[in-house]
Coordinates of C-alpha atoms in Angstrom, one line a residue:
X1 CA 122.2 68.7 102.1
X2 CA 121.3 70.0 98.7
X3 CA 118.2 72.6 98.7
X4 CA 115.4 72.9 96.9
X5 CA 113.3 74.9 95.6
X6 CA 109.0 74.7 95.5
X7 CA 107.9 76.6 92.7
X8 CA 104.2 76.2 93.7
X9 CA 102.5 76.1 96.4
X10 CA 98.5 77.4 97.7
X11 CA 99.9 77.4 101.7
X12 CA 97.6 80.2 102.6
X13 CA 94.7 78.1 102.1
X14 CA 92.2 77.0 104.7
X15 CA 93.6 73.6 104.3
X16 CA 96.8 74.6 106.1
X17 CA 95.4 77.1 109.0
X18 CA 96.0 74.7 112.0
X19 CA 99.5 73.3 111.2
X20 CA 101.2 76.0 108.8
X21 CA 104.4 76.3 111.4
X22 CA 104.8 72.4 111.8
X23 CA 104.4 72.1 107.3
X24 CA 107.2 74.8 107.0
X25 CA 108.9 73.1 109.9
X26 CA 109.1 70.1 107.7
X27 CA 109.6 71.4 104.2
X28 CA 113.1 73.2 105.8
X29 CA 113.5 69.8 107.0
X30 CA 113.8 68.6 103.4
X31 CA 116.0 71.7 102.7
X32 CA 113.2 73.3 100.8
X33 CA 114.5 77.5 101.0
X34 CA 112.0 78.8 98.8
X35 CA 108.2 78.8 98.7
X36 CA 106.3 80.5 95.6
X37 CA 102.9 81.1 96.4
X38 CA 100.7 81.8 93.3
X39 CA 97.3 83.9 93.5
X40 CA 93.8 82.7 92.8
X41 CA 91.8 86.0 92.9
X42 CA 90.9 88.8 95.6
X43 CA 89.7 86.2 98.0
X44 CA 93.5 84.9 98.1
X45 CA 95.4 88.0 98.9
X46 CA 95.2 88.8 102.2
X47 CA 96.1 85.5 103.3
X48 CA 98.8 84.7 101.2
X49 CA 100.6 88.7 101.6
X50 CA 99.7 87.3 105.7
X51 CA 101.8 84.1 104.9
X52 CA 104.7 85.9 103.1
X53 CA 105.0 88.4 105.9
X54 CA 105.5 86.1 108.6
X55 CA 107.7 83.3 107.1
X56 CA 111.0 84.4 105.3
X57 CA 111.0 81.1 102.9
X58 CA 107.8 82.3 101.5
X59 CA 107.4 84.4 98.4
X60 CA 104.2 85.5 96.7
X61 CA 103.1 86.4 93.2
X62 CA 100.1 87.8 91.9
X63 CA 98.0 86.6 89.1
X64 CA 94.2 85.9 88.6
X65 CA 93.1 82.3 88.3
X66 CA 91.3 80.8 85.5
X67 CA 89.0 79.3 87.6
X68 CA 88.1 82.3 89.0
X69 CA 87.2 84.0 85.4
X70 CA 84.0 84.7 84.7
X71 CA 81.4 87.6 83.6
X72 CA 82.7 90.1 86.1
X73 CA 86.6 89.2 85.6
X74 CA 87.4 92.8 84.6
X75 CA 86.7 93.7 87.9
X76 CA 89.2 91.1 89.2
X77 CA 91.9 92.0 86.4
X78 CA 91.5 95.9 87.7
X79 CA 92.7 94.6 91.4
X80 CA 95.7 92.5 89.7
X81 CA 96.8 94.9 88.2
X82 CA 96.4 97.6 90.6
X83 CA 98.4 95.2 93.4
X84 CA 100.9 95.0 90.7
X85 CA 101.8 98.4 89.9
X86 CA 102.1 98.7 94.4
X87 CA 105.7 96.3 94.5
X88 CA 107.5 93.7 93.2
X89 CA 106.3 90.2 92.9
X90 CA 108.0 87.2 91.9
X91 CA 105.6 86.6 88.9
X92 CA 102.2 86.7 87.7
X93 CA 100.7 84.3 88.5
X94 CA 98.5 82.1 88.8
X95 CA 97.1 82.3 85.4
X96 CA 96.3 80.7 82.1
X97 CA 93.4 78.8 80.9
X98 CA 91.0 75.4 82.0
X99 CA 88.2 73.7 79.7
X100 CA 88.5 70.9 82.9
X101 CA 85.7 72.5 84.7
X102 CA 83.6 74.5 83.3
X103 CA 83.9 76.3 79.0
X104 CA 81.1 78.9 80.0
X105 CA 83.7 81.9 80.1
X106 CA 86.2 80.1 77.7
X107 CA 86.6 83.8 75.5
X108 CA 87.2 85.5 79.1
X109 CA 89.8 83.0 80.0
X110 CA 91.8 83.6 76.9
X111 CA 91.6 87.8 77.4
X112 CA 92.3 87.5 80.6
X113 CA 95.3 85.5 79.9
X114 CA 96.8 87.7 77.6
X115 CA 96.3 91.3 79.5
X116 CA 98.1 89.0 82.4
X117 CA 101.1 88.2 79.7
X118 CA 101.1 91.6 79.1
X119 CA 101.7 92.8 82.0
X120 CA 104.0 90.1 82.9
X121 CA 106.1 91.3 79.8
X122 CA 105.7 95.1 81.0
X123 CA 107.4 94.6 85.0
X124 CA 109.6 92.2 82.9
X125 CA 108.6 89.0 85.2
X126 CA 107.9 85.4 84.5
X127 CA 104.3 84.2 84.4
X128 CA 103.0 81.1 86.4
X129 CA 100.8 79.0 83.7
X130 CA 98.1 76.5 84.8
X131 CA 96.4 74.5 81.6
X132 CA 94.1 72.0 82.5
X133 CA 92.6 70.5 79.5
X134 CA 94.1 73.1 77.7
X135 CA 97.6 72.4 76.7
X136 CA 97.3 73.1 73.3
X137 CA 95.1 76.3 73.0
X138 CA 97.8 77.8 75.7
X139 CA 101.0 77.1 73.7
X140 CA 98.8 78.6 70.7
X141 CA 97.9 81.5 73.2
X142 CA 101.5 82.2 73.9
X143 CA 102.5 81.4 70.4
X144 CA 100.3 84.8 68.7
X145 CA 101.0 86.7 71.6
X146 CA 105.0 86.2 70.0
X147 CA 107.2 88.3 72.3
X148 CA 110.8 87.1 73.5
X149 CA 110.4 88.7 77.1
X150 CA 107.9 86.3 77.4
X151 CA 109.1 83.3 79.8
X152 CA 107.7 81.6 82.3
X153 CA 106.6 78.0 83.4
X154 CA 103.8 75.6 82.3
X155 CA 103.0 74.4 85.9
X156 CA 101.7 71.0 86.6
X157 CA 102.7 69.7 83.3
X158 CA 101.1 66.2 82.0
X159 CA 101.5 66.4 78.0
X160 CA 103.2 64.5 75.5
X161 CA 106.5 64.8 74.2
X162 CA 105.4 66.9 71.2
X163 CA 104.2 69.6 73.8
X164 CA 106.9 69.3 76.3
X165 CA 109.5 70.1 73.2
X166 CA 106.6 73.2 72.0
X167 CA 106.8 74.2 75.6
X168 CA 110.7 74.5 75.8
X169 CA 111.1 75.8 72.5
X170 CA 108.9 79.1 73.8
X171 CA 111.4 79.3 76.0
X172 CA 109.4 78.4 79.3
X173 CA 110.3 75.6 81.8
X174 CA 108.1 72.7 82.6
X175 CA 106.7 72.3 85.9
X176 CA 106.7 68.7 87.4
X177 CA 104.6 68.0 90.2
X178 CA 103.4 64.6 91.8
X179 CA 101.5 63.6 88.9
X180 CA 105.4 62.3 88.1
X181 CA 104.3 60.0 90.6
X182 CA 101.5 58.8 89.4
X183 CA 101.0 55.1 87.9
X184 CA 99.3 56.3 84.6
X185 CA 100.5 59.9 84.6
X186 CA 102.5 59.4 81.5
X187 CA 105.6 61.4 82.3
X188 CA 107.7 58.4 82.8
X189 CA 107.1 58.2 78.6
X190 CA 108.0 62.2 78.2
X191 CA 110.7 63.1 81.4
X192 CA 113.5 60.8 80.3
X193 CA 113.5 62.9 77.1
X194 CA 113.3 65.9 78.5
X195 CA 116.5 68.2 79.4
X196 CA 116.8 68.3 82.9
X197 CA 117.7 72.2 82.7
X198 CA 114.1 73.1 81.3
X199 CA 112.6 71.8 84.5
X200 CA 111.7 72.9 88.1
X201 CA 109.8 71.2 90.5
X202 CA 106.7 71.8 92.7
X203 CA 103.8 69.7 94.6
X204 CA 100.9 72.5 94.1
X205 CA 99.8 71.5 97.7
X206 CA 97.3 71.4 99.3
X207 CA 96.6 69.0 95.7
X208 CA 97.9 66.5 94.0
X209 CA 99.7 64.7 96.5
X210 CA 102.6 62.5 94.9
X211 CA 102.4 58.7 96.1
X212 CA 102.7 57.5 98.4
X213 CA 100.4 60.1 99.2
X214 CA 97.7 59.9 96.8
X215 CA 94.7 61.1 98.0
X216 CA 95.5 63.1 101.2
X217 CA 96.6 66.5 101.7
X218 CA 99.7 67.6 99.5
X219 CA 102.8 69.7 101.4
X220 CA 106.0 71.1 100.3
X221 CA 107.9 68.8 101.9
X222 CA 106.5 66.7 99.4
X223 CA 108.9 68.0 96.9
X224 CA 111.6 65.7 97.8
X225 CA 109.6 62.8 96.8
X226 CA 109.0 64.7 92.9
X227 CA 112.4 64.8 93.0
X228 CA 113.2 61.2 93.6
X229 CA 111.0 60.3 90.7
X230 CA 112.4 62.7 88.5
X231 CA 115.8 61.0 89.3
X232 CA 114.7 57.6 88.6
X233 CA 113.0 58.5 85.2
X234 CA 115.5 60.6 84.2
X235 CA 118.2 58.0 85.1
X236 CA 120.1 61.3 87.1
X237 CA 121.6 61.6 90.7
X238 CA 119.3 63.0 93.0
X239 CA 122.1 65.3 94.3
X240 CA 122.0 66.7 90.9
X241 CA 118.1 66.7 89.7
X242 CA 118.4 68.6 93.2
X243 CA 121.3 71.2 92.3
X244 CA 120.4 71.4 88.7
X245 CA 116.7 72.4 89.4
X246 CA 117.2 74.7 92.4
X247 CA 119.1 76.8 89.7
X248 CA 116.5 76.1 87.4
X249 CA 114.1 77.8 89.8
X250 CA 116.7 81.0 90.8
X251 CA 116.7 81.7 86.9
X252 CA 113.0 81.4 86.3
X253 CA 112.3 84.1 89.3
X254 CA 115.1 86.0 89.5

């Protein structure tokens, strides 16, 4: 069985507190051997370090949200980076930008974004990238920011072919999730284009379910059903979407 790898996943989450042991049980199932777990803010830690500490599949990073900027975010940026500086994480992560929501803090968002790239480029690790809404002011973020240790992945990716290629030509992967899945998602115009090396693959659980799924609670396991969609847009084996984005994934965090 070929393995894969989930490159983003919010286990610790209440969501998941009755049936974590069976929802592992069935990603490894699926041959899934690596969970990365990305940070939402202070409220997230515990749970997630409690998570990585008692499974041996899962791996967490540490990053502060978008969604979770607002007036008092320097506070929240002084425990990121304070967590940072105590070991080694897998990335930074989750962070990035979101005009989906709410614009209030929009100037926070993009400062807090670029300390976070910062620091990602000072411990030399890749950052974790969420965009909603936002594509475009977040390749133009990474763009002025203009350093060559920067790498990373734009997670959940949903853009056009113009800003997949902007994207990979920054030197970051795309993240492809179950909106792959979806009937008016519009990667089935932009993956069959795309370069199968500049991709990994994730669900984002506990959203975003891919369908058959649609609507319920998301899982790793999941991950084998991004896959198969990838492989049918992409017109590629399965074995190989498989193979070619586990390494994908081992590059981007290693």
């Amino acid at each position: 069985m070929e393995t894969l790898i989930e490159t983003h996943a919010h286990i610790y989450l209440d969501q998941f507190e009755k049936d974590l042991d069976e929802v592992l049980d069935r990603a490894k199932e699926k041959g899934v051997e690596k969970i990365y777990m990305p940070n939402i803010d202070h409220t997230s830690i515990d749970d997630m370090l409690k998570v990585e500490e008692t499974s041996a599949i899962c791996v967490a990073m540490m990053g502060l949200h978008p969604c979770s900027v607002n007036k008092t975010f320097e506070k929240e940026l002084y425990l990121m980076e304070d967590w940072l500086s105590k070991r080694e994480w897998s990335a930074v992560g989750e962070i990035g930008t979101d005009l989906y929501w709410d614009k209030t803090f929009w100037p926070q968002q993009q400062e807090a974004f670029k300390i976070q790239c910062n620091w990602a480029i000072e411990y030399d690790r890749p950052v974790v990238i969420h965009c909603r809404e936002s594509i475009d002011e977040t390749i133009h973020l990474v763009e002025e920011i203009n350093n060559e240790k920067l790498r990373g992945v734009f997670h959940c990716f949903g853009g056009t072919m113009e800003q997949a290629n902007k994207i990979i030509e920054l030197g970051f992967y795309l993240g492809i999730g179950g909106v792959s899945t979806f009937k008016n998602g519009g990667l089935d115009q932009v993956l069959p284009k795309v370069n199968l090396e500049k991709i990994v693959l994730e669900t984002d659980s506990p959203y975003l379910a891919p369908v058959p799924h649609r609507g319920k609670r998301n899982e790793p396991s999941f991950i084998e059903l991004v896959a198969e969609r990838v492989s049918q847009l992409m017109n590629r084996d399965l074995q190989e979407v498989k193979s070619v984005t586990t390494l994908n994934a081992q590059t981007l965090f290693s």
